[in-house]
Coordinates of C-alpha atoms and ligand atoms in Angstrom, one line a residue:
M1 CA 7.8 5.1 11.9
K2 CA 9.9 3.1 14.4
I3 CA 11.0 -0.5 14.7
D4 CA 12.2 -1.1 18.3
G5 CA 13.0 2.6 18.7
T6 CA 14.8 3.1 15.4
P7 CA 13.1 5.4 12.9
F8 CA 12.6 3.9 9.5
R9 CA 11.2 4.9 6.2
S10 CA 10.4 2.1 3.7
V11 CA 12.9 3.3 1.1
W12 CA 16.0 5.5 1.5
V13 CA 19.3 6.2 -0.1
D14 CA 22.3 4.7 1.8
P15 CA 24.0 7.7 3.6
A16 CA 27.3 5.7 3.6
D17 CA 27.7 5.8 -0.2
G18 CA 25.0 8.4 -1.2
W19 CA 23.6 6.4 -4.1
S20 CA 22.6 2.8 -3.4
V21 CA 18.9 2.3 -2.4
R22 CA 17.8 0.6 0.8
I23 CA 14.5 -1.2 1.4
L24 CA 13.2 -3.5 4.0
D25 CA 12.7 -7.0 2.7
Q26 CA 9.0 -7.4 3.2
T27 CA 9.0 -11.1 2.2
R28 CA 11.0 -11.8 5.4
L29 CA 8.9 -9.8 7.8
P30 CA 7.8 -10.3 10.5
W31 CA 10.3 -13.0 11.3
V32 CA 13.5 -11.2 10.1
V33 CA 14.1 -7.5 9.7
E34 CA 16.5 -7.4 6.8
I35 CA 17.6 -4.4 4.9
L36 CA 18.3 -4.9 1.2
R37 CA 20.7 -2.9 -0.9
L38 CA 19.6 -2.2 -4.5
T39 CA 22.4 -1.2 -6.8
D40 CA 20.9 -1.4 -10.3
E41 CA 17.7 -1.2 -12.2
A42 CA 17.3 -5.0 -12.4
A43 CA 17.5 -5.2 -8.6
A44 CA 14.8 -2.6 -8.2
A45 CA 12.6 -4.3 -10.8
H46 CA 13.1 -7.7 -9.0
A47 CA 12.3 -6.1 -5.6
I48 CA 9.0 -4.8 -6.9
R49 CA 8.0 -7.9 -8.9
S50 CA 8.9 -10.4 -6.1
M51 CA 7.2 -8.1 -3.5
Q52 CA 10.3 -7.6 -1.4
T53 CA 8.9 -4.1 -1.6
R54 CA 5.2 -3.6 -2.1
G55 CA 2.1 -1.4 -1.5
A56 CA 1.0 1.0 -4.1
P57 CA 2.7 4.3 -3.0
L58 CA 5.9 2.5 -2.1
I59 CA 6.4 0.7 -5.4
G60 CA 6.1 4.1 -7.1
A61 CA 8.8 5.5 -4.9
V62 CA 11.1 2.5 -5.4
A63 CA 10.6 2.6 -9.1
A64 CA 11.6 6.2 -9.1
Y65 CA 14.9 5.3 -7.4
G66 CA 15.1 2.4 -9.9
V67 CA 15.3 5.1 -12.7
A68 CA 18.1 6.9 -10.8
L69 CA 20.0 3.6 -10.5
A70 CA 19.5 2.9 -14.2
L71 CA 20.7 6.3 -15.2
R72 CA 23.9 5.9 -13.2
A73 CA 24.9 3.2 -15.7
D74 CA 23.7 5.1 -18.8
A75 CA 22.0 8.5 -18.7
S76 CA 21.0 8.4 -22.4
T77 CA 17.4 9.2 -23.6
A78 CA 17.1 5.6 -24.8
M79 CA 17.9 4.3 -21.3
L80 CA 15.5 6.7 -19.7
E81 CA 12.7 5.6 -22.0
G82 CA 13.7 1.9 -21.6
C83 CA 13.9 1.8 -17.9
V84 CA 10.6 3.7 -17.5
A85 CA 9.0 1.1 -19.7
R86 CA 10.6 -1.9 -18.0
L87 CA 9.9 -0.7 -14.4
G88 CA 6.4 0.1 -15.4
E89 CA 5.8 -3.5 -16.3
T90 CA 6.7 -5.0 -13.0
R91 CA 3.2 -4.8 -11.5
P92 CA 0.0 -3.9 -13.4
T93 CA -2.7 -2.8 -10.9
A94 CA -1.3 0.0 -8.7
I95 CA -1.4 3.2 -10.7
N96 CA 1.2 4.8 -8.4
L97 CA 3.8 3.0 -10.3
R98 CA 2.9 4.7 -13.6
W99 CA 2.4 8.0 -11.8
A100 CA 5.9 8.0 -10.4
L101 CA 7.5 6.8 -13.6
E102 CA 5.7 9.4 -15.7
R103 CA 6.8 12.1 -13.2
M104 CA 10.4 10.9 -13.5
Q105 CA 10.3 11.0 -17.3
R106 CA 8.7 14.5 -17.3
A107 CA 11.4 15.8 -15.0
L108 CA 14.4 14.1 -16.7
A109 CA 13.7 14.0 -20.4
P110 CA 14.3 17.7 -21.1
L111 CA 17.7 17.6 -19.3
P112 CA 21.1 17.0 -20.8
A113 CA 22.4 13.5 -20.1
E114 CA 25.1 14.8 -17.7
A115 CA 22.5 16.4 -15.5
R116 CA 20.1 13.5 -15.3
V117 CA 21.6 11.3 -12.5
A118 CA 21.6 14.1 -9.8
A119 CA 18.2 15.2 -11.0
A120 CA 16.8 11.7 -10.8
Y121 CA 17.9 11.2 -7.2
A122 CA 16.4 14.7 -6.4
E123 CA 13.1 13.8 -8.1
A124 CA 12.9 10.4 -6.4
L125 CA 13.5 12.0 -3.0
A126 CA 10.8 14.6 -3.8
I127 CA 8.4 11.7 -4.6
A128 CA 9.3 10.0 -1.4
D129 CA 8.9 13.2 0.7
D130 CA 5.6 14.0 -1.0
D131 CA 4.3 10.5 -0.1
A132 CA 5.3 10.8 3.5
E133 CA 3.7 14.2 3.9
T134 CA 0.6 13.1 2.0
C135 CA 0.1 10.1 4.2
R136 CA 0.6 12.2 7.3
M137 CA -2.2 14.4 6.1
I138 CA -4.5 11.4 5.3
G139 CA -4.1 10.6 9.0
Q140 CA -5.2 14.1 9.9
H141 CA -8.3 13.9 7.7
G142 CA -9.2 10.4 8.8
L143 CA -8.8 11.1 12.5
P144 CA -12.1 12.9 13.0
L145 CA -14.0 9.8 11.9
L146 CA -12.4 7.9 14.7
Q147 CA -12.8 10.7 17.2
E148 CA -16.5 10.9 16.5
I149 CA -16.9 7.1 17.2
A150 CA -14.8 7.4 20.3
A151 CA -16.9 10.3 21.6
R152 CA -20.1 8.2 21.1
K153 CA -19.0 4.9 22.4
G154 CA -15.5 4.8 23.8
R155 CA -13.5 2.0 22.2
V156 CA -13.2 2.2 18.4
N157 CA -13.1 -1.1 16.5
V158 CA -11.6 -0.7 13.1
L159 CA -11.4 -3.4 10.5
T160 CA -8.7 -3.2 7.9
H161 CA -7.6 -5.5 5.0
C162 CA -4.1 -6.2 3.6
N163 CA -1.4 -3.8 4.6
A164 CA -1.9 -0.1 4.0
G165 CA 0.5 1.1 6.7
W166 CA 3.9 2.6 6.7
L167 CA 5.4 -0.5 5.1
A168 CA 3.1 0.1 2.0
T169 CA 4.1 3.7 1.7
V170 CA 7.2 5.8 2.4
D171 CA 5.9 6.6 5.9
Y172 CA 2.8 6.7 8.1
G173 CA 0.6 4.6 5.7
T174 CA -2.8 5.4 4.2
A175 CA -5.5 3.4 6.0
L176 CA -3.3 3.0 9.1
S177 CA -2.3 6.6 9.3
P178 CA -5.6 7.8 11.0
I179 CA -5.3 4.8 13.3
Y180 CA -1.7 5.7 14.4
Q181 CA -2.8 9.3 14.9
A182 CA -5.9 8.3 16.9
H183 CA -3.8 5.9 19.1
D184 CA -1.1 8.6 19.6
A185 CA -3.9 11.1 20.6
G186 CA -5.0 8.7 23.4
L187 CA -8.1 7.2 21.7
D188 CA -8.9 3.6 22.6
V189 CA -8.5 2.1 19.2
H190 CA -8.5 -1.6 18.4
V191 CA -7.9 -3.0 15.0
W192 CA -9.3 -6.2 13.4
V193 CA -6.6 -7.3 11.1
D194 CA -7.7 -9.4 8.1
E195 CA -5.0 -12.1 7.6
T196 CA -5.3 -11.3 3.8
R197 CA -4.6 -14.6 2.1
P198 CA -2.9 -15.7 0.0
R199 CA 0.2 -13.7 1.0
N200 CA -1.0 -12.7 4.5
Q201 CA 0.0 -9.1 4.4
G202 CA -2.4 -8.4 7.2
A203 CA -1.2 -11.3 9.5
S204 CA 2.5 -10.6 8.8
L205 CA 2.9 -6.9 8.0
T206 CA -0.1 -5.0 9.5
A207 CA 0.2 -7.0 12.7
F208 CA 4.0 -6.3 12.8
E209 CA 3.5 -2.6 12.3
L210 CA 0.7 -2.3 14.8
S211 CA 2.5 -4.3 17.5
K212 CA 5.7 -2.3 17.0
H213 CA 3.6 0.9 17.6
G214 CA 1.7 -0.6 20.5
V215 CA -1.7 -0.4 18.8
P216 CA -4.1 -3.1 20.2
H217 CA -5.1 -5.4 17.4
T218 CA -6.4 -8.9 16.7
V219 CA -5.7 -10.9 13.6
V220 CA -8.8 -12.7 12.1
A221 CA -9.3 -15.1 9.2
D222 CA -10.5 -13.3 6.1
N223 CA -13.8 -15.0 6.4
A224 CA -14.6 -13.6 9.9
G225 CA -15.4 -10.0 9.0
G226 CA -19.0 -10.5 8.1
H227 CA -19.7 -12.3 11.3
L228 CA -18.0 -9.5 13.4
M229 CA -20.0 -6.9 11.6
Q230 CA -23.3 -8.7 12.2
H231 CA -22.5 -8.7 15.9
G232 CA -21.7 -5.0 16.2
Q233 CA -18.0 -5.6 16.7
V234 CA -16.8 -3.4 13.8
D235 CA -17.5 0.4 14.0
I236 CA -15.7 1.3 10.8
C237 CA -13.7 -0.3 8.0
I238 CA -10.7 1.6 6.6
V239 CA -8.7 0.1 3.7
G240 CA -6.1 1.4 1.3
T241 CA -6.2 1.2 -2.5
D242 CA -4.1 0.6 -5.5
R243 CA -6.2 2.6 -7.9
V244 CA -9.3 4.8 -7.7
T245 CA -11.2 5.7 -10.9
R246 CA -12.6 9.1 -11.7
T247 CA -16.1 7.7 -10.6
G248 CA -14.8 6.5 -7.2
D249 CA -14.4 2.7 -7.9
V250 CA -11.7 1.2 -5.8
A251 CA -9.2 -1.5 -6.7
N252 CA -7.5 -3.0 -3.7
K253 CA -6.2 -6.4 -2.4
I254 CA -8.3 -9.4 -3.3
G255 CA -11.1 -9.7 -0.7
T256 CA -11.7 -6.0 -0.2
Y257 CA -14.9 -6.2 -2.2
L258 CA -16.4 -8.9 0.0
K259 CA -15.7 -6.8 3.1
A260 CA -17.4 -3.8 1.4
L261 CA -20.5 -6.0 0.7
A262 CA -20.6 -7.2 4.3
A263 CA -20.2 -3.6 5.6
H264 CA -23.0 -2.4 3.3
D265 CA -25.3 -5.2 4.5
N266 CA -24.6 -4.3 8.1
G267 CA -24.6 -0.5 7.9
V268 CA -20.9 -0.3 8.8
P269 CA -19.1 2.7 7.3
F270 CA -16.6 1.6 4.6
W271 CA -13.9 4.2 4.0
V272 CA -11.0 4.1 1.6
A273 CA -7.8 6.1 2.2
L274 CA -5.7 7.2 -0.8
P275 CA -3.0 9.7 -1.8
H276 CA -3.4 11.8 -5.0
S277 CA -1.0 9.4 -6.7
T278 CA -3.5 6.6 -6.6
L279 CA -6.2 8.5 -8.6
D280 CA -6.6 7.4 -12.2
M281 CA -8.8 9.9 -13.8
R282 CA -8.3 8.1 -17.2
V283 CA -10.5 5.2 -16.1
R284 CA -14.2 5.4 -15.4
D285 CA -15.4 1.8 -14.8
G286 CA -13.0 0.0 -12.4
V287 CA -14.5 -3.5 -12.9
K288 CA -14.1 -3.4 -16.6
E289 CA -11.0 -1.3 -17.1
I290 CA -8.5 -1.8 -14.2
P291 CA -6.0 -4.6 -15.0
I292 CA -6.0 -7.2 -12.2
E293 CA -2.7 -8.8 -11.5
E294 CA -2.7 -12.6 -11.7
R295 CA 0.0 -14.0 -9.5
S296 CA 1.5 -17.4 -9.2
G297 CA -0.8 -20.2 -7.9
A298 CA 2.1 -21.1 -5.6
E299 CA 1.1 -18.2 -3.4
V300 CA -2.2 -20.0 -2.8
T301 CA -0.9 -23.6 -2.5
D302 CA 2.0 -22.7 -0.2
M303 CA 2.3 -20.8 3.0
T304 CA 5.4 -19.6 4.8
G305 CA 5.7 -19.4 8.6
I306 CA 8.0 -20.0 11.5
T307 CA 8.3 -23.3 13.2
K308 CA 8.3 -23.6 17.0
D309 CA 12.1 -23.9 17.0
G310 CA 12.5 -20.7 15.0
R311 CA 13.0 -21.9 11.4
V312 CA 11.2 -20.0 8.6
E313 CA 9.6 -22.6 6.4
T314 CA 7.3 -22.9 3.5
V315 CA 4.8 -25.7 3.4
R316 CA 2.1 -26.8 0.9
V317 CA -1.4 -26.4 2.3
V318 CA -3.4 -27.5 -0.8
N319 CA -4.1 -31.0 -2.0
P320 CA -1.1 -32.2 -4.1
G321 CA -1.8 -31.8 -7.8
S322 CA -4.8 -29.4 -7.4
P323 CA -4.3 -26.3 -9.4
A324 CA -4.8 -22.8 -7.9
A325 CA -5.8 -19.4 -9.3
N326 CA -4.6 -16.2 -7.8
P327 CA -6.2 -12.9 -8.8
A328 CA -4.4 -10.5 -6.5
F329 CA -6.9 -7.5 -6.5
D330 CA -10.6 -6.9 -6.9
V331 CA -12.7 -3.8 -7.5
T332 CA -15.2 -2.4 -5.1
P333 CA -17.8 -0.3 -6.9
A334 CA -18.2 3.3 -5.6
R335 CA -21.7 2.6 -4.5
L336 CA -20.3 0.4 -1.7
V337 CA -17.8 3.0 -0.5
T338 CA -18.9 5.4 2.2
G339 CA -16.2 7.9 1.3
L340 CA -12.6 8.6 0.5
I341 CA -10.0 10.0 2.8
T342 CA -7.3 11.9 1.0
E343 CA -4.5 14.4 1.9
R344 CA -6.9 17.2 0.9
G345 CA -9.8 16.1 3.0
R346 CA -12.7 13.6 2.8
C347 CA -15.1 13.2 -0.1
D348 CA -17.8 11.0 -1.6
A349 CA -16.6 8.2 -3.8
S350 CA -18.0 9.9 -6.9
E351 CA -16.9 12.0 -9.9
A352 CA -18.3 15.1 -8.2
G353 CA -16.6 14.3 -4.9
L354 CA -13.2 13.8 -6.5
A355 CA -13.7 16.8 -8.7
A356 CA -14.3 19.0 -5.7
L357 CA -11.0 17.9 -4.1
Y358 CA -8.9 17.7 -7.2
P359 CA -10.3 20.3 -9.7
E360 CA -6.9 20.4 -11.5
K361 CA -7.3 16.7 -12.4
V362 CA -10.7 16.9 -14.0
Ligands
MRU401 O1 0.0 -6.7 -3.4 P1 0.3 -5.6 -2.4 O2 0.7 -6.1 -1.1 O3 1.3 -4.6 -3.0 O4 -1.1 -4.9 -2.2 C1 -1.2 -3.8 -1.4 C2 -2.5 -3.3 -1.2 O5 -3.5 -3.9 -1.8 C3 -2.7 -2.1 -0.4 O6 -3.9 -2.1 0.3 C4 -2.7 -0.9 -1.3 O7 -1.5 -1.0 -2.1 C5 -2.7 0.4 -0.6 S1 -1.2 0.7 0.2 C6 -1.2 2.1 1.0

């Protein structure tokens, strides 16, 4: 995707040196477009943990490059196993992280140490390329949902939560991919963007992406969705996900569940877009089994923004001394999900639906 005419992926190897890894610092967007240079495993781990880089598919790809950086220092089997374990602990909920690291380990463990660094870069690039193409295909399979609404009523109002656009993936995005394709095909699409407290990924990142692509959108407080749905102002919800169980339960950014409940109550279709790397067939009951990341209460008590004279500042918005809790994800049970949009097509959020699309994973 493009920022001011320049094509970007969310992670890439610096062409100038052929080995350091570049990412956009997502903690500084939308105010500052800053490209970070990662040169070792610790920097990759820090980028994931601090959410300089984020979004389920993207943290998998960055962790894969983190393995390549680790092996540059030491390509031994002990290092391979150690860096896979360490990078795997940076964030707990998105399964894409484990998926990418297991793929790296499978590809690299059988090789002699001297072949591992080149192979690690090749495998990380393959993961990144796979994600970009997968997300493009998710857009293709989600597009008919929007075309059908457009044919019926003209303008299509989509509500989305968090950021599941190109910044959360290597390119195109998951939930936003059908929206970009619909917009590019000339459909009149408008997006309600949930601000997505506490970190505001909607207000900062989704709004940034959509505005750079020229997609009409409006940022709303997280609490506004139910009201908009009651008043017929939302035709469809499309969200991304950090992990989908074999029964179709969906973990995603905190607040997704409440939107699914409101959509269900108002007969608004609630679709979830995911790449194959987000499927966790080892888990059945998402509410009981998916680990939910607990992040710092400071993300709730403090907010960062830009002052009228252009300074980026963080201020406290919570009563001094009051403690804050910050569960970062929730699980939407499959019964509240209209369907899943994948790179292989759409299916029910159910064991049978997923088995039909991914028979090799059953
Ligand atoms: O905590 P984040 O910002 O990494 O959470 C991101 C989300 O919840 C996204 O919706 C999800 O990763 C899907 S991204 C295509």
